Amino acid sequence: MKFYAKAKLNDDKRIIEVEPLSIRALESAMGLKDITYEVTINKPHSQRSLHQNALLWKLIGEINKTINGTRKTEDDEEIYCQILEMAGADVQYMQVVYDGLELLRRAFRVVRVVEYRQGKNNALMAIVKVYKGTSIMSKDEMCDVIEQALVYANAVGIDTETWKGELLG
């Protein structure tokens, strides 16, 4: 299981800040205690631009309006998931205690419940699917998502020529 965070270093290259998910929040969401954690720190990869991300969400909104006649915010997430799946974006399955779902939703852009199960001590557990969101994708990964968004948009009748220049340019 991977959780993404940014680490800030001081002049001595020592970590002074890590965000966004604390170990306590992770333990609570996952129902874990007394576990040893391994942290790997890598140089940042080339991330997508904020402009690309804003335009992607604008295109998702246009797809939504085209399909539904009006933009329904809850449908944006469904379209976003379909595009991520089309692009082959990383997805992980996890089992979490039901009460930890809200914390998990704060850590991931999209959390989809696949099914509920009874766990140990009759605790209600949720099997969830979480996606690597575009905010932590490299530019190459983001381009794959954008290309699939353009395919989706074209399939529902949106003229994608102007979008291509803005999104991939």
XYZ file of C-alpha atoms in Angstrom, residues 2 14 25-26 38 44 47 59-60 62 75 99 101 132-134 157-158 161-162 169:
21
model
C 1.391 3.429 -0.913
C 16.775 16.673 7.503
C -4.863 9.251 10.818
C -3.593 6.269 8.832
C 8.928 2.177 6.299
C 10.152 14.572 -6.997
C 4.480 16.818 -12.026
C -13.377 19.229 -19.853
C -14.886 16.727 -17.410
C -18.259 19.722 -20.410
C -21.256 12.807 -11.917
C -15.535 4.337 10.650
C -13.845 5.761 5.460
C -3.812 7.653 -7.782
C -5.148 11.139 -8.417
C -3.919 13.562 -11.031
C -19.794 14.522 -29.429
C -17.559 17.297 -28.106
C -9.591 20.166 -31.536
C -9.391 23.320 -29.407
C 0.308 22.063 -25.862
